[in-house]
Short mmCIF file of C-alpha atoms in Angstrom, two decimals:
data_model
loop_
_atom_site.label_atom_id
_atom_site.label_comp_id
_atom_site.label_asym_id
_atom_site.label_seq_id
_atom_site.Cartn_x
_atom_site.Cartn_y
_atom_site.Cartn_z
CA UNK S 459 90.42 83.49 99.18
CA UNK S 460 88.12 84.71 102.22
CA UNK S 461 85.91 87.80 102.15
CA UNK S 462 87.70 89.22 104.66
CA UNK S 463 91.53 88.48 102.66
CA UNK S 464 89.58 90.29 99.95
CA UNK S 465 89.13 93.22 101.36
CA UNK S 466 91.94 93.61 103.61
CA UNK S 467 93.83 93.38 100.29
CA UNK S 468 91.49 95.85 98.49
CA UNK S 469 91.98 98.31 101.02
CA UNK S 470 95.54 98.42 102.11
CA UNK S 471 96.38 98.45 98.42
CA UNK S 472 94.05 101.88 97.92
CA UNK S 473 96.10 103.43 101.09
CA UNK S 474 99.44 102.15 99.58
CA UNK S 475 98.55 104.13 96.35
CA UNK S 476 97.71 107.17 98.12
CA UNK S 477 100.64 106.60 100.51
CA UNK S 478 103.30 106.57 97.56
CA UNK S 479 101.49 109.79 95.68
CA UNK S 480 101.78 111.80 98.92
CA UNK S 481 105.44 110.24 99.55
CA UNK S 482 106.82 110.95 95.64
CA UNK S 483 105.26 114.75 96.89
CA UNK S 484 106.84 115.23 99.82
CA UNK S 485 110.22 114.01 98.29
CA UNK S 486 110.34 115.52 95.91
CA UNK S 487 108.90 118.81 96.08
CA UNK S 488 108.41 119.88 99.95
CA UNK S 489 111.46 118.09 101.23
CA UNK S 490 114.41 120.67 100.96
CA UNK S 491 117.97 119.56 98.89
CA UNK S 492 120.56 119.15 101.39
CA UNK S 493 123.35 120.87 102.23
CA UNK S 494 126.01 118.93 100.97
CA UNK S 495 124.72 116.59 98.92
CA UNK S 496 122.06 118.75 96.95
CA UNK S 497 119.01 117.73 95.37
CA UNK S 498 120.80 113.62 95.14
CA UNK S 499 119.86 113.09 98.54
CA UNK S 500 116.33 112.87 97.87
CA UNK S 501 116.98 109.33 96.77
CA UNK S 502 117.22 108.53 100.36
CA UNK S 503 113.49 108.66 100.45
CA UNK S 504 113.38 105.13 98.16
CA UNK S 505 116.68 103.60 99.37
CA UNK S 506 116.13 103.87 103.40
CA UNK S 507 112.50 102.60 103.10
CA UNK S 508 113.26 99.56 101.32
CA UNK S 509 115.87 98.89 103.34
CA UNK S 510 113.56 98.82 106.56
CA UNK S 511 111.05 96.96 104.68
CA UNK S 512 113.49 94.30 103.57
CA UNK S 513 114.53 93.97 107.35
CA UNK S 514 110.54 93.81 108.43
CA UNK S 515 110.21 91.21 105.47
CA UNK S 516 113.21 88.50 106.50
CA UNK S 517 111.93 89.71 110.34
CA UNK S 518 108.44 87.98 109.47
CA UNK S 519 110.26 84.99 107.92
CA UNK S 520 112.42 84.03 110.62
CA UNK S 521 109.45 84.04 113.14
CA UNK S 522 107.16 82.26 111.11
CA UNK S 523 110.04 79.82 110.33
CA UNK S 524 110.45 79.62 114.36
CA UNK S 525 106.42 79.45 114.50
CA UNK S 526 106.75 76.40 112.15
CA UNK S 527 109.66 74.64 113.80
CA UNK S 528 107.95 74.57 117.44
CA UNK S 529 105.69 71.32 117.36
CA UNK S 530 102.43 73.16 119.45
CA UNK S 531 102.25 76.06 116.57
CA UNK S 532 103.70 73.43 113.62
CA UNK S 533 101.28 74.49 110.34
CA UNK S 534 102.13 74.73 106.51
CA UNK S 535 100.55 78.38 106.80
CA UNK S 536 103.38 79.32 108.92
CA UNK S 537 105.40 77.83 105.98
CA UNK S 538 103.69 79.82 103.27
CA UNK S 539 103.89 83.01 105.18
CA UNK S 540 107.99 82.83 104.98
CA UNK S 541 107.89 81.97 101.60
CA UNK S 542 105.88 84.73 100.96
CA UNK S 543 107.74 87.56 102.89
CA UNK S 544 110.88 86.08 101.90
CA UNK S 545 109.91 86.65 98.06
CA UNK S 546 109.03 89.96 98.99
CA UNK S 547 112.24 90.78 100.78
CA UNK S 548 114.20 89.77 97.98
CA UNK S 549 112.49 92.18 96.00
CA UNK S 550 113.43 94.99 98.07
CA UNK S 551 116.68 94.11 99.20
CA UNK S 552 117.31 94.29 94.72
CA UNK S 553 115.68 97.73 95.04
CA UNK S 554 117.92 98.83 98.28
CA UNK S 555 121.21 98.19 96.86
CA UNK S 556 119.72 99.81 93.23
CA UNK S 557 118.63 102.70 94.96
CA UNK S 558 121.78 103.06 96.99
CA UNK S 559 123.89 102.77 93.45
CA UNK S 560 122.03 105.35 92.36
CA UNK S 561 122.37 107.68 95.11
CA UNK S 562 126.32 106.37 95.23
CA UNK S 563 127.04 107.44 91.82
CA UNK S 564 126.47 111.37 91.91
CA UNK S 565 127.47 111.57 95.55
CA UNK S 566 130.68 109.35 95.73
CA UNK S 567 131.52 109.03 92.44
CA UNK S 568 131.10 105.18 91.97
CA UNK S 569 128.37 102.52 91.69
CA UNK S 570 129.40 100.07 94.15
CA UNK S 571 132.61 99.88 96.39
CA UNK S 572 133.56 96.54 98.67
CA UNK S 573 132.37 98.47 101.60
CA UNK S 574 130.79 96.94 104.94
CA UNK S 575 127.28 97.94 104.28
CA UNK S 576 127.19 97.44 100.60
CA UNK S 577 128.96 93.74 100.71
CA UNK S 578 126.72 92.50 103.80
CA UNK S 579 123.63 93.60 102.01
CA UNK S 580 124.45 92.05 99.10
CA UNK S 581 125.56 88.41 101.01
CA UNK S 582 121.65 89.10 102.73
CA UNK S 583 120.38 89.28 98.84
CA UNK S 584 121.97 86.30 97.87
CA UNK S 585 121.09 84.28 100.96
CA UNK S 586 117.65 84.40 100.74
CA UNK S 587 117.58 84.32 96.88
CA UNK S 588 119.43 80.43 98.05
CA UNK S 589 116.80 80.26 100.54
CA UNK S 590 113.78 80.76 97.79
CA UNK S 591 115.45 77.98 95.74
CA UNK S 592 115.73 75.84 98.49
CA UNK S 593 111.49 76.03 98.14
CA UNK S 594 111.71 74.75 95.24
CA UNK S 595 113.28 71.85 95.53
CA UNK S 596 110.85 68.71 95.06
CA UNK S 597 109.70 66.79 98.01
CA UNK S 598 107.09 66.62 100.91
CA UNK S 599 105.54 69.39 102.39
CA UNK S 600 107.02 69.11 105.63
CA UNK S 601 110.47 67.76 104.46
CA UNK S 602 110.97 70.79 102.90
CA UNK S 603 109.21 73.53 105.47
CA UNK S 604 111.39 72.24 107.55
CA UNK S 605 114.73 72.68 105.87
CA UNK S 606 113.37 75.82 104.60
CA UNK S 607 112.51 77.00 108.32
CA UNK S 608 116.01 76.37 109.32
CA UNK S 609 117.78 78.12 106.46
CA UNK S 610 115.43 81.49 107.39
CA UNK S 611 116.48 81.58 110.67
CA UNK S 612 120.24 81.09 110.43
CA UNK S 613 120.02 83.85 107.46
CA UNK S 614 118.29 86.45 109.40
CA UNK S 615 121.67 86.34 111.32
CA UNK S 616 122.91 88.62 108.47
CA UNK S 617 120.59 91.05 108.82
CA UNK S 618 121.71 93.12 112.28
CA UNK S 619 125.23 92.19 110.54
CA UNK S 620 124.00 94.52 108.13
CA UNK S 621 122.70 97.30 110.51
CA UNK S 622 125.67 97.45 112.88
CA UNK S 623 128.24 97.10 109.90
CA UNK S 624 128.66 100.51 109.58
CA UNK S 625 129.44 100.79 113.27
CA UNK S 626 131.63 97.77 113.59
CA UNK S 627 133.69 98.92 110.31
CA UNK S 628 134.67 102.22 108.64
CA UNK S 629 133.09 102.74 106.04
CA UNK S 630 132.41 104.73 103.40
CA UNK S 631 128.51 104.35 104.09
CA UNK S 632 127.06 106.91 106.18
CA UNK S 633 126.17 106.06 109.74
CA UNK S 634 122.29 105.21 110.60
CA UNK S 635 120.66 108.19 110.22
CA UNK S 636 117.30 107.30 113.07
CA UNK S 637 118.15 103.93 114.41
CA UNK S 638 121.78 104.73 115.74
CA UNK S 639 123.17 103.34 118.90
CA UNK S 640 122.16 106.69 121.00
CA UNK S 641 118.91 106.80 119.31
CA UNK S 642 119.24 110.29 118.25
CA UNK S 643 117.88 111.07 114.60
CA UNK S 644 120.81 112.77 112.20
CA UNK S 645 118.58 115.00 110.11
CA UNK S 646 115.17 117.38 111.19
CA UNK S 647 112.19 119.13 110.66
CA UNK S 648 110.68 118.15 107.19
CA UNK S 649 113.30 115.45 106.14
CA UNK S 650 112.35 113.23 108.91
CA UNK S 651 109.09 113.54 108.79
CA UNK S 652 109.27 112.68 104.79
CA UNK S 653 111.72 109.53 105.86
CA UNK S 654 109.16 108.50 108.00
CA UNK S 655 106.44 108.90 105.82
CA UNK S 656 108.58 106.95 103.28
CA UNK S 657 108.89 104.21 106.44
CA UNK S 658 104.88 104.07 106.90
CA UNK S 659 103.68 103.69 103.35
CA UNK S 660 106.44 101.04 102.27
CA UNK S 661 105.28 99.21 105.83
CA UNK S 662 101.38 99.21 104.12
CA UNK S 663 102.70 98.54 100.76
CA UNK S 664 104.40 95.60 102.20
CA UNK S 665 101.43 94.47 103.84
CA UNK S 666 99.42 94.78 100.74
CA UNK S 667 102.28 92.53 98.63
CA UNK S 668 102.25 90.09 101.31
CA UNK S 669 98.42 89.29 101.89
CA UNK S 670 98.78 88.96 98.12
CA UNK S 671 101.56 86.57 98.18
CA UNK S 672 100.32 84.40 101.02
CA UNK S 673 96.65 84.04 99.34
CA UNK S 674 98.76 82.69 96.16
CA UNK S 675 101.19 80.28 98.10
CA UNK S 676 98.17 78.69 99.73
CA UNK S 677 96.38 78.27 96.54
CA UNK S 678 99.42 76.97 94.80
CA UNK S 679 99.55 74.56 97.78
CA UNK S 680 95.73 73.55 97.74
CA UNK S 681 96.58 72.94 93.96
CA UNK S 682 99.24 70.75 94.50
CA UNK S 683 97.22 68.47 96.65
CA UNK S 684 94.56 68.22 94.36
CA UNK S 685 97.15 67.17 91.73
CA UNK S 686 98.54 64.50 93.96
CA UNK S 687 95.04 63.18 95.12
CA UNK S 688 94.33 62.66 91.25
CA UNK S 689 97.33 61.30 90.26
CA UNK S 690 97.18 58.80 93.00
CA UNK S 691 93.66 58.06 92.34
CA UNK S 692 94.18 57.64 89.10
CA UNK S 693 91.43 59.09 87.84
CA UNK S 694 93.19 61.15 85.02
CA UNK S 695 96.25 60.19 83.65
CA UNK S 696 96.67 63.50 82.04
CA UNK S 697 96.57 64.97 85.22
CA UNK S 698 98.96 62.64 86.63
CA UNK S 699 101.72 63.66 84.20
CA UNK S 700 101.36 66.80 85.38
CA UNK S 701 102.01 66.12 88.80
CA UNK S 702 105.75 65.66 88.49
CA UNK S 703 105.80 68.77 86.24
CA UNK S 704 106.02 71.84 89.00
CA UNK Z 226 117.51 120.10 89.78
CA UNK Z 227 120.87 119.14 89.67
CA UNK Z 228 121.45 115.18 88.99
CA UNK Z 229 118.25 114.55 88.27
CA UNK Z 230 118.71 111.73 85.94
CA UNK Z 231 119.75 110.00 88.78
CA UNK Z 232 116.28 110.76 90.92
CA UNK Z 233 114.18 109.78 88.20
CA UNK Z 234 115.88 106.80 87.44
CA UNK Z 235 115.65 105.61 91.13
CA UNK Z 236 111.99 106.48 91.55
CA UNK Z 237 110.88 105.14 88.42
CA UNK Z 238 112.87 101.38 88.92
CA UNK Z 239 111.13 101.30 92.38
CA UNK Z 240 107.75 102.09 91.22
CA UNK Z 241 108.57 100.18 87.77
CA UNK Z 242 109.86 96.89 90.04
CA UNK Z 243 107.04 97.03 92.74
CA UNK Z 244 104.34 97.28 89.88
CA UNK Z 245 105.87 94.39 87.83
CA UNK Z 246 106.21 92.38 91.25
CA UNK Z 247 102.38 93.37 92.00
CA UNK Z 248 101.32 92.15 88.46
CA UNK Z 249 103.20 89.08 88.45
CA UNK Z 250 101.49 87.36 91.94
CA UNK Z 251 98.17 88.34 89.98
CA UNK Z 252 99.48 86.71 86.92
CA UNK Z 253 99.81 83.57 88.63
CA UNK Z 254 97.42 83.61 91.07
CA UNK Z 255 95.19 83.67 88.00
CA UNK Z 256 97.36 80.69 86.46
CA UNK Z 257 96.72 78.80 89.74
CA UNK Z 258 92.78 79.63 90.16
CA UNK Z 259 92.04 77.98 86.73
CA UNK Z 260 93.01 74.63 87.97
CA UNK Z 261 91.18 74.69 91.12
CA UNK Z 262 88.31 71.95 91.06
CA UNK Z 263 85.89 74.89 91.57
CA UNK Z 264 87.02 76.33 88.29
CA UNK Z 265 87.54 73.25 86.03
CA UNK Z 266 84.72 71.10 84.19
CA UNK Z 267 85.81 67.69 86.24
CA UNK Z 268 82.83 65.71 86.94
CA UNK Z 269 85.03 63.13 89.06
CA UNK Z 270 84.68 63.72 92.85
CA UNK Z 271 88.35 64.50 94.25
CA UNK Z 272 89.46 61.58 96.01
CA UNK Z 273 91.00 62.35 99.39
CA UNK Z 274 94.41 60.58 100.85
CA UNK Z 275 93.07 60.89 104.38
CA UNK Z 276 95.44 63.02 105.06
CA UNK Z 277 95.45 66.88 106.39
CA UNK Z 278 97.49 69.41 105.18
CA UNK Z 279 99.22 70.18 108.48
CA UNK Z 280 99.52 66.31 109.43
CA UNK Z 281 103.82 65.63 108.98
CA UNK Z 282 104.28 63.70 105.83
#
């Protein structure tokens, strides 16, 4: 790991902690309940941010995948860098539709309903959980980058699928609250400025997972050379048996 | 605060699951790091295969 990884990661991770103290703050003290749905809506403050950051994550996969796929820019670092933010959007796509059950339960009166939003979020889940066992599927580097590449990209299809489903369908899901077609934020004053707090510090927090992430797929790949160079050579048959261990 | 069994829960799971996430790349980055030639007692130089990393296998 460079210097410079080091300290990137060093400091967007102290600006991530402060980030979520001020955010849990501002939810949950200086943001007011609202209206109609009382003190329940402040759970939008978890569930809309992870939501954008799962879209940023699969966003960075897809155009590293593309990045990969065209010859000039072809480079297993492109590679790793999907992996990576795919891994993390996974994570958060888990903690979107959590979140949302959460909110769902005291506001609707369910945890889940075969709604637009809820089902297309959960296909996006499950695609790119495939996707990360796709990676791990033996064979060459390139072999699988590029199947891997090609999977990300036809997957992110789901993800404006996702966004617009609400608009498309009727739902039970509320309509986007910032990012609707006229562009015309829903809610004011102190909520928005909390939801785009919440937006911000996930964005650094996401940056901070995925310089993490990246710096550990390229070691794991650096180590997997290594292991093939000695098994090949020879030089340690203990090592060798490891090789085809993963 | 009304439902806020609900509001806890969903805070704490997302700071619970980004924490767990966080600790388990460290986990294995330090799993990884151990085996790096840098890190392990192998007197043997490395042999190379002559071929780069971004080379198309």
């Amino acid at each position: 790991m460079t210097r410079s990884l080091r300290w990137a990661i060093r400091v967007t991770g102290v600006i991530a902690l402060v980030g979520i103290a001020a955010l849990a703050w501002m939810a949950l003290i200086v943001a007011p309940p609202d209206a109609v749905q009382g003190d329940a809506q402040r759970l939008m403050y978890v569930h809309v941010p992870a939501a954008w950051l799962a879209y940023l994550a699969y966003f960075v996969t897809a155009a590293s995948s593309v990045l990969y796929l065209i010859p000039r820019t072809r480079s297993l670092r492109w590679d790793a860098l999907a992996g990576a933010s795919a891994e993390i959007g996974v994570v958060f796509t888990a903690l979107t539709i959590v979140a949302g059950s959460l909110w769902a339960r005291p506001v609707w009166g369910i945890w889940w309903t075969w709604d637009a939003r809820l089902v297309t979020t959960a296909v996006l889940f499950f695609l790119y959980l495939g996707y990360l066992a796709l990676r791990r599927v033996p064979g060459a580097a390139h072999a699988r980058a590029r199947r891997s590449a090609i999977v990300a990209i036809v997957a992110f299809a789901d993800v404006p699928i996702v966004h617009l489903s609400v608009i498309w369908w009727r739902t039970l899901h509320q309509q986007p609250t910032v990012l609707n077609p006229e562009l015309d934020p829903q809610i004011h004053g102190v909520m928005l400025t909390t939801l785009m707090v919440g937006v911000a510090v996930y964005t650094v927090v996401y940056v901070h997972l995925l310089l993490r992430r990246y710096a550990l797929a390229r070691a794991e790949s650096r180590r997997e050379e290594l292991l093939l160079a000695w098994a090949v050579s020879g030089d340690d048959p203990e090592v060798g048996r490891m090789v085809v261990v993963r | 605060m009304r439902d806020a069994g609900y509001i806890a829960a969903g805070y704490l799971v997302t700071a619970a699951a980004v924490a767990t996430y966080a600790w388990s790349i460290r986990t294995r980055m330090r799993r990884v790091t151990r085996l790096l030639p840098e890190n392990t007692p192998r007197s043997a130089t490395v042999p190379s295969l002559g071929a780069t990393e971004d080379r198309e296998g």
